[in-house]
Amino acid sequence: MTAPNVSFEVFPPRTVDAAFKLWDTAQALAPLAPRFFSVTYGAGGSTRDITHDAAHVLRRTSGLPVAAHLTCVGASRTETLEVAESFAEIGVTDIVALRGDPADGAATFTPHPDGFADSCELIEALAKTGKFNIRVGAYPDPHPESTDVQANVDWLKRKFEAGADEAITQFFFEPETFLRFRDACDKAGITKPITPGILPVVNWTSARKFANRCGAFIPDWVDQAFDAALRDGDDRHDLLATAICTELCSDLMNEGVENLHFYTLNRSDLTRNVCRALGVLPKVALSDVA
């Protein structure tokens, strides 16, 4: 089985300690030659400047492609496109274009009076500049605001028609979830790449809360297994997380999946262990061993 191509998501640091954790994570994962690092964008654009700085430093220090998240929340069209232009100026021409979560804990998304109404409008505007490789989000489980998976497929098709180049899915726990979604997308005439998003579970309590919030289905066996592991201590938890994540990725690869995108939560250990199990090993240049 050929090793997959990988990419990694990190989030921008808000404190000095968090900054060290981010750079340690990047340093640990960069030798795996990822397709790109993606840097998230806080709710309501709350980390706009930090995202810009983190993307700049990652790009400069790693020499690897960096994809910066960009949302529609809390900004006018002009302001949003100015942020995109600021990314292009520092050599970050990969954008993950998202609508974004409702600002300030609101239940529903309300567009800025002069802003983009949804992700498709943002994608179309970015595509018209001709400067960016545009990635978008996709939901193999029903999005909390959608009626069913077919609605997710239809919305993703609109994103590709607006100019997106690739989709990255929300995380999921069973390979069938992604495979059914991929089949539905194929049936709908979607031909552009859809990369599964993978979450190595660093903390099950937090992961379960996030899964419930974003609509990711949690199989009973996963919930029960982590609950049992938590009773037995951290070592069991990490071993279980590594085993479940590795098996999920292996099953996807057996079904023809070539690219995997890992949500690292700025923690490298579990992600690196899963990658190693999948045959993704550090690339060592001759100069490193001379």
PDB file of N, CA, C and O in Angstrom, residues 29-75:
ATOM      1  N   LEU A  29       6.342  18.086  12.262  1.00  0.00           N
ATOM      2  CA  LEU A  29       5.570  17.539  11.147  1.00  0.00           C
ATOM      3  C   LEU A  29       6.104  17.944   9.769  1.00  0.00           C
ATOM      4  O   LEU A  29       5.857  17.251   8.780  1.00  0.00           O
ATOM      5  N   ALA A  30       6.841  19.038   9.695  1.00  0.00           N
ATOM      6  CA  ALA A  30       7.360  19.490   8.403  1.00  0.00           C
ATOM      7  C   ALA A  30       8.228  18.444   7.701  1.00  0.00           C
ATOM      8  O   ALA A  30       8.159  18.312   6.467  1.00  0.00           O
ATOM      9  N   PRO A  31       9.064  17.658   8.423  1.00  0.00           N
ATOM     10  CA  PRO A  31       9.870  16.645   7.737  1.00  0.00           C
ATOM     11  C   PRO A  31       9.050  15.552   7.040  1.00  0.00           C
ATOM     12  O   PRO A  31       9.599  14.803   6.231  1.00  0.00           O
ATOM     13  N   LEU A  32       7.750  15.469   7.330  1.00  0.00           N
ATOM     14  CA  LEU A  32       6.897  14.483   6.658  1.00  0.00           C
ATOM     15  C   LEU A  32       6.476  14.965   5.267  1.00  0.00           C
ATOM     16  O   LEU A  32       5.710  14.285   4.586  1.00  0.00           O
ATOM     17  N   ALA A  33       6.985  16.130   4.852  1.00  0.00           N
ATOM     18  CA  ALA A  33       6.738  16.688   3.523  1.00  0.00           C
ATOM     19  C   ALA A  33       5.255  16.805   3.211  1.00  0.00           C
ATOM     20  O   ALA A  33       4.759  16.274   2.214  1.00  0.00           O
ATOM     21  N   PRO A  34       4.499  17.516   4.065  1.00  0.00           N
ATOM     22  CA  PRO A  34       3.070  17.676   3.801  1.00  0.00           C
ATOM     23  C   PRO A  34       2.806  18.494   2.543  1.00  0.00           C
ATOM     24  O   PRO A  34       3.641  19.312   2.144  1.00  0.00           O
ATOM     25  N   ARG A  35       1.652  18.267   1.950  1.00  0.00           N
ATOM     26  CA  ARG A  35       1.240  19.088   0.800  1.00  0.00           C
ATOM     27  C   ARG A  35       1.118  20.543   1.212  1.00  0.00           C
ATOM     28  O   ARG A  35       1.421  21.447   0.433  1.00  0.00           O
ATOM     29  N   PHE A  36       0.638  20.777   2.432  1.00  0.00           N
ATOM     30  CA  PHE A  36       0.520  22.142   2.944  1.00  0.00           C
ATOM     31  C   PHE A  36       0.179  22.087   4.424  1.00  0.00           C
ATOM     32  O   PHE A  36      -0.263  21.067   4.948  1.00  0.00           O
ATOM     33  N   PHE A  37       0.428  23.197   5.110  1.00  0.00           N
ATOM     34  CA  PHE A  37      -0.133  23.468   6.426  1.00  0.00           C
ATOM     35  C   PHE A  37      -1.303  24.426   6.225  1.00  0.00           C
ATOM     36  O   PHE A  37      -1.198  25.382   5.449  1.00  0.00           O
ATOM     37  N   SER A  38      -2.402  24.206   6.921  1.00  0.00           N
ATOM     38  CA  SER A  38      -3.467  25.201   6.920  1.00  0.00           C
ATOM     39  C   SER A  38      -3.529  25.859   8.295  1.00  0.00           C
ATOM     40  O   SER A  38      -3.278  25.213   9.316  1.00  0.00           O
ATOM     41  N   VAL A  39      -3.844  27.153   8.302  1.00  0.00           N
ATOM     42  CA  VAL A  39      -3.905  27.930   9.544  1.00  0.00           C
ATOM     43  C   VAL A  39      -5.319  28.461   9.694  1.00  0.00           C
ATOM     44  O   VAL A  39      -5.828  29.165   8.817  1.00  0.00           O
ATOM     45  N   THR A  40      -5.959  28.151  10.805  1.00  0.00           N
ATOM     46  CA  THR A  40      -7.364  28.492  10.988  1.00  0.00           C
ATOM     47  C   THR A  40      -7.562  29.977  11.258  1.00  0.00           C
ATOM     48  O   THR A  40      -6.617  30.717  11.548  1.00  0.00           O
ATOM     49  N   TYR A  41      -8.818  30.365  11.204  1.00  0.00           N
ATOM     50  CA  TYR A  41      -9.247  31.761  11.353  1.00  0.00           C
ATOM     51  C   TYR A  41     -10.274  31.774  12.468  1.00  0.00           C
ATOM     52  O   TYR A  41     -11.283  31.070  12.393  1.00  0.00           O
ATOM     53  N   GLY A  42     -10.043  32.532  13.537  1.00  0.00           N
ATOM     54  CA  GLY A  42     -10.924  32.495  14.695  1.00  0.00           C
ATOM     55  C   GLY A  42     -12.333  32.944  14.395  1.00  0.00           C
ATOM     56  O   GLY A  42     -12.604  33.634  13.404  1.00  0.00           O
ATOM     57  N   ALA A  43     -13.259  32.544  15.252  1.00  0.00           N
ATOM     58  CA  ALA A  43     -14.668  32.911  15.094  1.00  0.00           C
ATOM     59  C   ALA A  43     -14.810  34.423  15.004  1.00  0.00           C
ATOM     60  O   ALA A  43     -14.214  35.177  15.776  1.00  0.00           O
ATOM     61  N   GLY A  44     -15.588  34.869  14.041  1.00  0.00           N
ATOM     62  CA  GLY A  44     -15.788  36.298  13.868  1.00  0.00           C
ATOM     63  C   GLY A  44     -14.561  37.041  13.394  1.00  0.00           C
ATOM     64  O   GLY A  44     -14.486  38.257  13.513  1.00  0.00           O
ATOM     65  N   GLY A  45     -13.597  36.310  12.847  1.00  0.00           N
ATOM     66  CA  GLY A  45     -12.368  36.951  12.403  1.00  0.00           C
ATOM     67  C   GLY A  45     -11.484  37.388  13.550  1.00  0.00           C
ATOM     68  O   GLY A  45     -10.610  38.246  13.398  1.00  0.00           O
ATOM     69  N   SER A  46     -11.677  36.757  14.725  1.00  0.00           N
ATOM     70  CA  SER A  46     -11.000  37.223  15.938  1.00  0.00           C
ATOM     71  C   SER A  46      -9.496  37.019  15.903  1.00  0.00           C
ATOM     72  O   SER A  46      -8.777  37.634  16.694  1.00  0.00           O
ATOM     73  N   THR A  47      -9.010  36.148  15.027  1.00  0.00           N
ATOM     74  CA  THR A  47      -7.556  35.934  14.961  1.00  0.00           C
ATOM     75  C   THR A  47      -6.991  36.378  13.605  1.00  0.00           C
ATOM     76  O   THR A  47      -5.976  35.866  13.176  1.00  0.00           O
ATOM     77  N   ARG A  48      -7.653  37.323  12.965  1.00  0.00           N
ATOM     78  CA  ARG A  48      -7.240  37.705  11.615  1.00  0.00           C
ATOM     79  C   ARG A  48      -5.759  38.055  11.535  1.00  0.00           C
ATOM     80  O   ARG A  48      -5.021  37.509  10.708  1.00  0.00           O
ATOM     81  N   ASP A  49      -5.309  38.951  12.391  1.00  0.00           N
ATOM     82  CA  ASP A  49      -3.907  39.373  12.338  1.00  0.00           C
ATOM     83  C   ASP A  49      -2.972  38.243  12.775  1.00  0.00           C
ATOM     84  O   ASP A  49      -1.882  38.073  12.212  1.00  0.00           O
ATOM     85  N   ILE A  50      -3.401  37.462  13.784  1.00  0.00           N
ATOM     86  CA  ILE A  50      -2.558  36.366  14.259  1.00  0.00           C
ATOM     87  C   ILE A  50      -2.442  35.291  13.185  1.00  0.00           C
ATOM     88  O   ILE A  50      -1.378  34.693  12.993  1.00  0.00           O
ATOM     89  N   THR A  51      -3.557  35.021  12.500  1.00  0.00           N
ATOM     90  CA  THR A  51      -3.524  34.052  11.403  1.00  0.00           C
ATOM     91  C   THR A  51      -2.545  34.505  10.326  1.00  0.00           C
ATOM     92  O   THR A  51      -1.745  33.713   9.808  1.00  0.00           O
ATOM     93  N   HIS A  52      -2.608  35.782   9.980  1.00  0.00           N
ATOM     94  CA  HIS A  52      -1.699  36.343   8.976  1.00  0.00           C
ATOM     95  C   HIS A  52      -0.245  36.140   9.400  1.00  0.00           C
ATOM     96  O   HIS A  52       0.591  35.651   8.623  1.00  0.00           O
ATOM     97  N   ASP A  53       0.070  36.486  10.656  1.00  0.00           N
ATOM     98  CA  ASP A  53       1.449  36.382  11.128  1.00  0.00           C
ATOM     99  C   ASP A  53       1.907  34.928  11.202  1.00  0.00           C
ATOM    100  O   ASP A  53       3.045  34.598  10.830  1.00  0.00           O
ATOM    101  N   ALA A  54       1.017  34.046  11.690  1.00  0.00           N
ATOM    102  CA  ALA A  54       1.383  32.628  11.800  1.00  0.00           C
ATOM    103  C   ALA A  54       1.614  32.025  10.419  1.00  0.00           C
ATOM    104  O   ALA A  54       2.566  31.263  10.207  1.00  0.00           O
ATOM    105  N   ALA A  55       0.747  32.370   9.462  1.00  0.00           N
ATOM    106  CA  ALA A  55       0.917  31.860   8.101  1.00  0.00           C
ATOM    107  C   ALA A  55       2.231  32.355   7.502  1.00  0.00           C
ATOM    108  O   ALA A  55       2.945  31.601   6.830  1.00  0.00           O
ATOM    109  N   HIS A  56       2.558  33.614   7.754  1.00  0.00           N
ATOM    110  CA  HIS A  56       3.790  34.197   7.220  1.00  0.00           C
ATOM    111  C   HIS A  56       5.016  33.475   7.780  1.00  0.00           C
ATOM    112  O   HIS A  56       5.918  33.072   7.032  1.00  0.00           O
ATOM    113  N   VAL A  57       5.039  33.288   9.099  1.00  0.00           N
ATOM    114  CA  VAL A  57       6.194  32.645   9.726  1.00  0.00           C
ATOM    115  C   VAL A  57       6.306  31.185   9.292  1.00  0.00           C
ATOM    116  O   VAL A  57       7.409  30.693   9.004  1.00  0.00           O
ATOM    117  N   LEU A  58       5.175  30.480   9.234  1.00  0.00           N
ATOM    118  CA  LEU A  58       5.201  29.084   8.791  1.00  0.00           C
ATOM    119  C   LEU A  58       5.742  28.973   7.374  1.00  0.00           C
ATOM    120  O   LEU A  58       6.549  28.101   7.066  1.00  0.00           O
ATOM    121  N   ARG A  59       5.275  29.851   6.521  1.00  0.00           N
ATOM    122  CA  ARG A  59       5.725  29.834   5.122  1.00  0.00           C
ATOM    123  C   ARG A  59       7.224  30.123   5.023  1.00  0.00           C
ATOM    124  O   ARG A  59       7.959  29.445   4.304  1.00  0.00           O
ATOM    125  N   ARG A  60       7.677  31.105   5.799  1.00  0.00           N
ATOM    126  CA  ARG A  60       9.081  31.514   5.713  1.00  0.00           C
ATOM    127  C   ARG A  60      10.014  30.474   6.324  1.00  0.00           C
ATOM    128  O   ARG A  60      11.081  30.199   5.787  1.00  0.00           O
ATOM    129  N   THR A  61       9.613  29.874   7.447  1.00  0.00           N
ATOM    130  CA  THR A  61      10.512  28.972   8.152  1.00  0.00           C
ATOM    131  C   THR A  61      10.492  27.546   7.611  1.00  0.00           C
ATOM    132  O   THR A  61      11.499  26.845   7.667  1.00  0.00           O
ATOM    133  N   SER A  62       9.345  27.110   7.099  1.00  0.00           N
ATOM    134  CA  SER A  62       9.254  25.723   6.617  1.00  0.00           C
ATOM    135  C   SER A  62       9.534  25.608   5.130  1.00  0.00           C
ATOM    136  O   SER A  62       9.959  24.548   4.651  1.00  0.00           O
ATOM    137  N   GLY A  63       9.285  26.705   4.380  1.00  0.00           N
ATOM    138  CA  GLY A  63       9.421  26.632   2.934  1.00  0.00           C
ATOM    139  C   GLY A  63       8.319  25.831   2.278  1.00  0.00           C
ATOM    140  O   GLY A  63       8.361  25.574   1.068  1.00  0.00           O
ATOM    141  N   LEU A  64       7.315  25.437   3.066  1.00  0.00           N
ATOM    142  CA  LEU A  64       6.209  24.626   2.549  1.00  0.00           C
ATOM    143  C   LEU A  64       5.005  25.501   2.231  1.00  0.00           C
ATOM    144  O   LEU A  64       4.849  26.596   2.787  1.00  0.00           O
ATOM    145  N   PRO A  65       4.123  25.028   1.348  1.00  0.00           N
ATOM    146  CA  PRO A  65       2.897  25.781   1.088  1.00  0.00           C
ATOM    147  C   PRO A  65       2.065  25.932   2.364  1.00  0.00           C
ATOM    148  O   PRO A  65       1.985  25.019   3.182  1.00  0.00           O
ATOM    149  N   VAL A  66       1.476  27.094   2.526  1.00  0.00           N
ATOM    150  CA  VAL A  66       0.605  27.364   3.667  1.00  0.00           C
ATOM    151  C   VAL A  66      -0.734  27.849   3.139  1.00  0.00           C
ATOM    152  O   VAL A  66      -0.792  28.728   2.273  1.00  0.00           O
ATOM    153  N   ALA A  67      -1.807  27.263   3.646  1.00  0.00           N
ATOM    154  CA  ALA A  67      -3.161  27.657   3.262  1.00  0.00           C
ATOM    155  C   ALA A  67      -3.795  28.400   4.431  1.00  0.00           C
ATOM    156  O   ALA A  67      -3.951  27.837   5.514  1.00  0.00           O
ATOM    157  N   ALA A  68      -4.145  29.647   4.219  1.00  0.00           N
ATOM    158  CA  ALA A  68      -4.747  30.449   5.281  1.00  0.00           C
ATOM    159  C   ALA A  68      -6.266  30.385   5.186  1.00  0.00           C
ATOM    160  O   ALA A  68      -6.838  30.516   4.101  1.00  0.00           O
ATOM    161  N   HIS A  69      -6.914  30.168   6.333  1.00  0.00           N
ATOM    162  CA  HIS A  69      -8.370  30.204   6.358  1.00  0.00           C
ATOM    163  C   HIS A  69      -8.851  31.645   6.212  1.00  0.00           C
ATOM    164  O   HIS A  69      -8.213  32.583   6.678  1.00  0.00           O
ATOM    165  N   LEU A  70      -9.998  31.796   5.568  1.00  0.00           N
ATOM    166  CA  LEU A  70     -10.614  33.111   5.393  1.00  0.00           C
ATOM    167  C   LEU A  70     -12.119  32.927   5.469  1.00  0.00           C
ATOM    168  O   LEU A  70     -12.672  32.055   4.792  1.00  0.00           O
ATOM    169  N   THR A  71     -12.792  33.737   6.284  1.00  0.00           N
ATOM    170  CA  THR A  71     -14.245  33.603   6.451  1.00  0.00           C
ATOM    171  C   THR A  71     -14.972  34.879   6.051  1.00  0.00           C
ATOM    172  O   THR A  71     -14.356  35.927   5.816  1.00  0.00           O
ATOM    173  N   CYS A  72     -16.296  34.764   6.036  1.00  0.00           N
ATOM    174  CA  CYS A  72     -17.153  35.893   5.672  1.00  0.00           C
ATOM    175  C   CYS A  72     -17.618  36.692   6.886  1.00  0.00           C
ATOM    176  O   CYS A  72     -18.310  37.699   6.734  1.00  0.00           O
ATOM    177  N   VAL A  73     -17.276  36.235   8.081  1.00  0.00           N
ATOM    178  CA  VAL A  73     -17.885  36.765   9.302  1.00  0.00           C
ATOM    179  C   VAL A  73     -17.298  38.114   9.696  1.00  0.00           C
ATOM    180  O   VAL A  73     -16.081  38.301   9.715  1.00  0.00           O
ATOM    181  N   GLY A  74     -18.185  39.059  10.001  1.00  0.00           N
ATOM    182  CA  GLY A  74     -17.783  40.297  10.653  1.00  0.00           C
ATOM    183  C   GLY A  74     -16.953  41.246   9.827  1.00  0.00           C
ATOM    184  O   GLY A  74     -16.220  42.069  10.395  1.00  0.00           O
ATOM    185  N   ALA A  75     -17.039  41.189   8.514  1.00  0.00           N
ATOM    186  CA  ALA A  75     -16.239  42.089   7.677  1.00  0.00           C
ATOM    187  C   ALA A  75     -16.971  42.355   6.371  1.00  0.00           C
ATOM    188  O   ALA A  75     -17.748  41.523   5.880  1.00  0.00           O
TER     189      ALA A  75
END
